[in-house]
Short mmCIF file of C-alpha atoms (C1' of nucleotides) in Angstrom, two decimals:
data_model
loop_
_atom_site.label_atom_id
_atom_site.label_comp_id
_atom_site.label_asym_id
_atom_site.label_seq_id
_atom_site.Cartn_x
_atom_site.Cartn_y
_atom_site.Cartn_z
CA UNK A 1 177.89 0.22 -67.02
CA UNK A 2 175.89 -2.82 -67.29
CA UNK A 3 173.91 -1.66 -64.15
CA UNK A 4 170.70 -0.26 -65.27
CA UNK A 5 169.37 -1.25 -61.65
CA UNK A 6 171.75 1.86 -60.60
CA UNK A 7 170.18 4.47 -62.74
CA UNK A 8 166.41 3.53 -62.17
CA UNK A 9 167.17 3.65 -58.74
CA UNK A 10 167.69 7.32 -58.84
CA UNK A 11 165.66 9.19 -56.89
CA UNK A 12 163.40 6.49 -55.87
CA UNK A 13 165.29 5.24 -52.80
CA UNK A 14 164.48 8.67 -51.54
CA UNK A 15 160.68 8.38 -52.09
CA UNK A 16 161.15 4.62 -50.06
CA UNK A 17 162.68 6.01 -47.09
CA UNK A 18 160.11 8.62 -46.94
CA UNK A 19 157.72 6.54 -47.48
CA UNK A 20 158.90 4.14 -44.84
CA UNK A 21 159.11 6.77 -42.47
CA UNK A 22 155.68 8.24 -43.10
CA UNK A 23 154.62 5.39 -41.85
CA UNK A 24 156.33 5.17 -38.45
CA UNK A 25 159.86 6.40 -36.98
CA UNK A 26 162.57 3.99 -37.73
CA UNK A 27 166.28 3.66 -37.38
CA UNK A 28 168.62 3.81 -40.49
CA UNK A 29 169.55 -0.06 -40.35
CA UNK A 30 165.76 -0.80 -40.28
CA UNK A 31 165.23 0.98 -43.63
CA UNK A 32 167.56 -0.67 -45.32
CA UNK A 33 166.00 -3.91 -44.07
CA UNK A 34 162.45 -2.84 -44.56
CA UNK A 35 163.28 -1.72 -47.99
CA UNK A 36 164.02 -5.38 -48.99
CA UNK A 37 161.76 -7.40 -47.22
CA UNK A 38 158.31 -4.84 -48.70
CA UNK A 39 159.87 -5.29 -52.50
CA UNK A 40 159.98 -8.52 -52.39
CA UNK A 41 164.34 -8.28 -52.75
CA UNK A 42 163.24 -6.44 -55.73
CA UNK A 43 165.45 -3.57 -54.41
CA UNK A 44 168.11 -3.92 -52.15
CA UNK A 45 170.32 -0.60 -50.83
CA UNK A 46 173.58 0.05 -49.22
CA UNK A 47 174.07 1.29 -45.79
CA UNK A 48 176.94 3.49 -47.51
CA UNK A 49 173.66 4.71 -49.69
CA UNK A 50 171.43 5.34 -47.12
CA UNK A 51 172.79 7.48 -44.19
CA UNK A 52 174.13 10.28 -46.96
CA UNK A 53 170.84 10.30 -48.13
CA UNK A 54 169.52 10.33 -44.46
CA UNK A 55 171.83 13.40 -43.80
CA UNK A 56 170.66 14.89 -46.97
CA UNK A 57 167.03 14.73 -45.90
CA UNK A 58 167.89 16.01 -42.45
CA UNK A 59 169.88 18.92 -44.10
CA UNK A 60 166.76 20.16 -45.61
CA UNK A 61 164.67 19.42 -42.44
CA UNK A 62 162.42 16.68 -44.14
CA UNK A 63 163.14 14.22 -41.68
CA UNK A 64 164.82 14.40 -37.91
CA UNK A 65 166.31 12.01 -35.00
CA UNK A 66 166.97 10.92 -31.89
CA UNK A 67 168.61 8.72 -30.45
CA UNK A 68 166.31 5.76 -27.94
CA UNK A 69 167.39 2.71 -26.14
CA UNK A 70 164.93 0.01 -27.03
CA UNK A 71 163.42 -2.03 -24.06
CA UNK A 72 164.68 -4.86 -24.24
CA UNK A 73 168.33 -6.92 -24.30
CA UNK A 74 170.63 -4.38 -26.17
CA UNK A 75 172.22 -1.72 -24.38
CA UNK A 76 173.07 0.67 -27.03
CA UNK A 77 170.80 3.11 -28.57
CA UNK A 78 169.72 2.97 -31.94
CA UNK A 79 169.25 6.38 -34.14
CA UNK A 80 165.64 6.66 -34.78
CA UNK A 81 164.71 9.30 -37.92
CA UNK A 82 161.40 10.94 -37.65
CA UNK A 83 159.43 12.57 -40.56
CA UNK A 84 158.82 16.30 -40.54
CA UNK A 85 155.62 17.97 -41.48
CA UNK A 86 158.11 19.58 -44.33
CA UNK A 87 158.86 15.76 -45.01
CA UNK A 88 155.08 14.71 -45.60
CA UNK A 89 154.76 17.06 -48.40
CA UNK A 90 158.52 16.45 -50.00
CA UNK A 91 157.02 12.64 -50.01
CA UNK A 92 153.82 13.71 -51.76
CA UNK A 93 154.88 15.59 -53.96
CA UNK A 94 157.83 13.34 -55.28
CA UNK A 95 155.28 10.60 -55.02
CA UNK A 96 153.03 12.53 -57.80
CA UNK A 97 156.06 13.68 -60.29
CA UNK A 98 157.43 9.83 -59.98
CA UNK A 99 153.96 8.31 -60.89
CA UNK A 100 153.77 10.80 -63.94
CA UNK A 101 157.01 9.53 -64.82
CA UNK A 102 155.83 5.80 -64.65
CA UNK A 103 152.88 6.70 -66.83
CA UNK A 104 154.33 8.31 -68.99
CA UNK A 105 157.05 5.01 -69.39
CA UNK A 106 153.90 2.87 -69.30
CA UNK A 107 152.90 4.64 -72.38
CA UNK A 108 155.47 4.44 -74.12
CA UNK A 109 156.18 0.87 -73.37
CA UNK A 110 152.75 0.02 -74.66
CA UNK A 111 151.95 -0.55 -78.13
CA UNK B 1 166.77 19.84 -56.25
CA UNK B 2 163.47 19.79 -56.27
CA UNK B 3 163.58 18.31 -59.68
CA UNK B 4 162.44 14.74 -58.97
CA UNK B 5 161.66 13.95 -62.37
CA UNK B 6 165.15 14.92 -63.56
CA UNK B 7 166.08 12.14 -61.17
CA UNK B 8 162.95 9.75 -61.97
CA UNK B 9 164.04 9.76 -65.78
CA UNK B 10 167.85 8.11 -65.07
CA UNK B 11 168.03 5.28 -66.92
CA UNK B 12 164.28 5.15 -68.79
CA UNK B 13 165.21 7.67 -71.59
CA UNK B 14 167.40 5.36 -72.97
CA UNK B 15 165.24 2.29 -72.32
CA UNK B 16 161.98 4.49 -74.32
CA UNK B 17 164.66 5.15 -76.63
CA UNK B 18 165.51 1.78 -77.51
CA UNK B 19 162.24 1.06 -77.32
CA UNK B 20 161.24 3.20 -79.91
CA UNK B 21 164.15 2.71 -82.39
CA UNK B 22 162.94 -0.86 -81.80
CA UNK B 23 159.79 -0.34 -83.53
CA UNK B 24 161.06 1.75 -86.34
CA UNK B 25 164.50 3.75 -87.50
CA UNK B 26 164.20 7.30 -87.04
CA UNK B 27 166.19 10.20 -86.65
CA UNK B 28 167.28 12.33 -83.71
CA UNK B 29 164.82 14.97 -83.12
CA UNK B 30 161.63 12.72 -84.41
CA UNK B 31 162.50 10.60 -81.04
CA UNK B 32 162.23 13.64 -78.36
CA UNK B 33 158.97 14.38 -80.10
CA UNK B 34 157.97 10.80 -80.15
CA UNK B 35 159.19 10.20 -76.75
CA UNK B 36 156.18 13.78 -75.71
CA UNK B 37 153.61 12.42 -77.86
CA UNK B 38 153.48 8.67 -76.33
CA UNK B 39 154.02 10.07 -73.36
CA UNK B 40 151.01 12.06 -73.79
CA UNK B 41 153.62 14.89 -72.52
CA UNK B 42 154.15 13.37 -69.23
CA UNK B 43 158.48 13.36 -70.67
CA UNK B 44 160.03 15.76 -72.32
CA UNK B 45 163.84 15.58 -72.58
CA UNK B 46 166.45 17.64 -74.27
CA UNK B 47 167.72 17.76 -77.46
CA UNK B 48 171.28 18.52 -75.22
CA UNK B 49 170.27 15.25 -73.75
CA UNK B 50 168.85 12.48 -76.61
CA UNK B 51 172.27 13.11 -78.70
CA UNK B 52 174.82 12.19 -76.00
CA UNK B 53 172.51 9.01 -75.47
CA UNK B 54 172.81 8.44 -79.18
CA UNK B 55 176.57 8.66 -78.88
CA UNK B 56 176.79 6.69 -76.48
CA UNK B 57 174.38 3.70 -77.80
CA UNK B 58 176.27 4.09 -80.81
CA UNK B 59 179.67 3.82 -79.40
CA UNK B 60 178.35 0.80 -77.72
CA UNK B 61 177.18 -0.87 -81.09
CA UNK B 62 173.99 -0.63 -79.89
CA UNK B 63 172.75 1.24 -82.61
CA UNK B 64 174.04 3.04 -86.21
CA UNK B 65 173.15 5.46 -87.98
CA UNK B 66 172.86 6.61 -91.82
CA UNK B 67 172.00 9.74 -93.42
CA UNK B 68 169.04 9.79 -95.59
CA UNK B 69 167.43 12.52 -97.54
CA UNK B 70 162.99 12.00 -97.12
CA UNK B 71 161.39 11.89 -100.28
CA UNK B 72 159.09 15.37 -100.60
CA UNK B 73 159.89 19.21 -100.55
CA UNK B 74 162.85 19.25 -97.87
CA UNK B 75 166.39 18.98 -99.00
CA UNK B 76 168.51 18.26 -96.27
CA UNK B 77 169.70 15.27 -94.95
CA UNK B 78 168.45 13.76 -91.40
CA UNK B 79 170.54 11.36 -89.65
CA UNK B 80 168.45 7.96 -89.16
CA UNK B 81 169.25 5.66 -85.94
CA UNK B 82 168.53 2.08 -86.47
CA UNK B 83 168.53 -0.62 -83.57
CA UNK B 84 171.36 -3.60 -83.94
CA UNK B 85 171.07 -7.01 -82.48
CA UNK B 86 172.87 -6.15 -79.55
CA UNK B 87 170.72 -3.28 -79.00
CA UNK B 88 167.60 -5.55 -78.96
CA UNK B 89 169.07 -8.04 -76.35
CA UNK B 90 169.93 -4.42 -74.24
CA UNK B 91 166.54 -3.33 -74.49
CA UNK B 92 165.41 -6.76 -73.10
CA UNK B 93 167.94 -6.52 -70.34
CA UNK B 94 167.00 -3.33 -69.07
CA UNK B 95 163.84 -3.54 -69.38
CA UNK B 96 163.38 -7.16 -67.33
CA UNK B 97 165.63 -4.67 -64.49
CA UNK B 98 163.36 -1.69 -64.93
CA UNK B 99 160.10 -3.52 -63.92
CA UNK B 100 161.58 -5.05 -61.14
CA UNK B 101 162.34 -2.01 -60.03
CA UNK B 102 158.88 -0.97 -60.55
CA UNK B 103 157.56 -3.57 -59.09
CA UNK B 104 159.23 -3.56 -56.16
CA UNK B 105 158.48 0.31 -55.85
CA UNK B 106 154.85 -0.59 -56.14
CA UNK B 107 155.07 -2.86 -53.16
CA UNK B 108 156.39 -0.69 -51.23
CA UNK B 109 154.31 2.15 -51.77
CA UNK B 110 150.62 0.55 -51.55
CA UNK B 111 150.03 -1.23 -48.13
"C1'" DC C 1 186.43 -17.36 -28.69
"C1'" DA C 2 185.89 -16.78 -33.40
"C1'" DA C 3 182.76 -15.48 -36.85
"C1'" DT C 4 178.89 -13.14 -38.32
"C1'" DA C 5 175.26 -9.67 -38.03
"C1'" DT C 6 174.01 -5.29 -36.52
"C1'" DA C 7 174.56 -0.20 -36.59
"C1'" DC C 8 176.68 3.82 -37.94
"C1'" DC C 9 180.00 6.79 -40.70
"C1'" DT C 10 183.14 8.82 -44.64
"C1'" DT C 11 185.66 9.63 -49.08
"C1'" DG C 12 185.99 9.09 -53.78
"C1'" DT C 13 183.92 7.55 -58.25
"C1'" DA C 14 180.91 6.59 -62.28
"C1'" DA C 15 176.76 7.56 -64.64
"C1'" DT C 16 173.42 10.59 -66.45
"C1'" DA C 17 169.96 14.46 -67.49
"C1'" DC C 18 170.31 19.09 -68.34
"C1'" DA C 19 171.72 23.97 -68.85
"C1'" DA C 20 173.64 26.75 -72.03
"C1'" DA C 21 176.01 27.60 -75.52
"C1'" DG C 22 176.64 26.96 -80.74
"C1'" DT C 23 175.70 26.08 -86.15
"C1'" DA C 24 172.55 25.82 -90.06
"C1'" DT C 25 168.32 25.16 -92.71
"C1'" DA C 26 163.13 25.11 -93.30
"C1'" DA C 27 158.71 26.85 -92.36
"C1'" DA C 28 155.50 30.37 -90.59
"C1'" DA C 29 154.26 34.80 -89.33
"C1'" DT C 30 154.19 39.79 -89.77
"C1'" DA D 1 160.47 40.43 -98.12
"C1'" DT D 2 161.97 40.05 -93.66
"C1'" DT D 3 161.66 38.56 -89.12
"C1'" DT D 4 160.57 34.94 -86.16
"C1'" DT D 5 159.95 30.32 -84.90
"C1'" DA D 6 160.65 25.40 -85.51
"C1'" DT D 7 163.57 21.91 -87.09
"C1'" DA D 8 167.99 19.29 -86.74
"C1'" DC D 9 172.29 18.46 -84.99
"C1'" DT D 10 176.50 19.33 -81.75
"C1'" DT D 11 179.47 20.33 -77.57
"C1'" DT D 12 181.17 21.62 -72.81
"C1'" DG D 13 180.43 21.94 -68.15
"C1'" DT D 14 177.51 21.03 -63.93
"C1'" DA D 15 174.58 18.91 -60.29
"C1'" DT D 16 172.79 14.85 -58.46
"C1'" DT D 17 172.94 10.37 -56.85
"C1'" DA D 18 173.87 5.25 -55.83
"C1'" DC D 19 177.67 2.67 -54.73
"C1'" DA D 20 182.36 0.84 -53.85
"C1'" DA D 21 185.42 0.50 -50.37
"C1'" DG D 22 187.13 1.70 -46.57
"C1'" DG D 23 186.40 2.54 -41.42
"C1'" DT D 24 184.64 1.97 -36.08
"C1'" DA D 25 182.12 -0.45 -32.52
"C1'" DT D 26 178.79 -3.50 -30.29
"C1'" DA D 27 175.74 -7.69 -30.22
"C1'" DT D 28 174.75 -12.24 -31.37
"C1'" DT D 29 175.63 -16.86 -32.86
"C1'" DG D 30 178.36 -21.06 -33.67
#
DNA sequence: CAATATACCTTGTAATACAAAGTATAAAAT
DNA sequence: ATTTTATACTTTGTATTACAAGGTATATTG
């Protein structure tokens, strides 16, 4: 309660990642990063948030990964996520139904 | 799943109801239409859905209700909402949170 | 060497829109 | 007149989702 931030962040966290990852392959702790720094700390997610919802997408073959050592200093490799051709359309067509949604708020907020 | 705007809508029907209760009292089943026609359509919610809202808002003392018969041909009672004080300083609340949500969305999403 | 940041993972919980049922009256259609 | 549809309100159960809160392990910084 008290945490409207919560609810409108339903669904759209989703639409982020695939967006992010439309744009190029990235590892989950990335996301989470990128996610901040492009909104400004407008939105900020949970790592306990993201990989379920990383899973999720993988479940349903939207996105996919592998695992790469980056050039570089660090040893360990990093799990990369890669977005499907399946994935492309999931993002466009949640990107339409959200932006109906926002008009429609715009609307009514409006007067 | 595959209903993003189910998603998409946690959170704003409540703010577009407040909203709307903050321009004028009405009664249950004049918001969902209210809530189509401003939207120009774009959401539609549930009568199973407005009341529990309504409950809720209530319970919270965000909002009370009477019963009042209209003036002209029908006879039975509709039950009016009305917006409290504490409901207009939760309208302002959520709403400040919903467009930074939005705004930060919007960053994200153009580039 | 201690503390912090990075990177990934899991279980349980709270919140919410809706489906799907119901009751009852008013208006419209046949 | 009678059937159908719209209005108006109510309730129970379900699916989804973001997060809290815990965990493991490595890398970097003070």
């Amino acid at each position: 309660m008290q945490d409207f931030k919560k609810q409108f962040k339903k669904g759209v966290i989703e639409l982020t990642i695939l967006r992010l990852l439309y744009e190029q392959d990235q590892y989950g702790y990335s996301i989470i990063q990128q996610i901040s720094k492009r909104s400004d700390n407008y939105i900020e997610i949970k790592d306990g948030t993201l990989y379920p919802i990383l899973y999720r997408l993988e479940d349903n073959k939207f996105i996919e990964n592998y695992w790469k050592t980056d050039i570089g200093s660090r040893s360990k490799p990093r799990k990369y996520y890669k977005i499907t051709i399946a994935g492309r359309l999931r993002y466009e067509e949640m990107l339409k139904d959200y932006l109906e949604i926002n008009e429609g708020i715009k609307k009514i907020l409006k007067s």
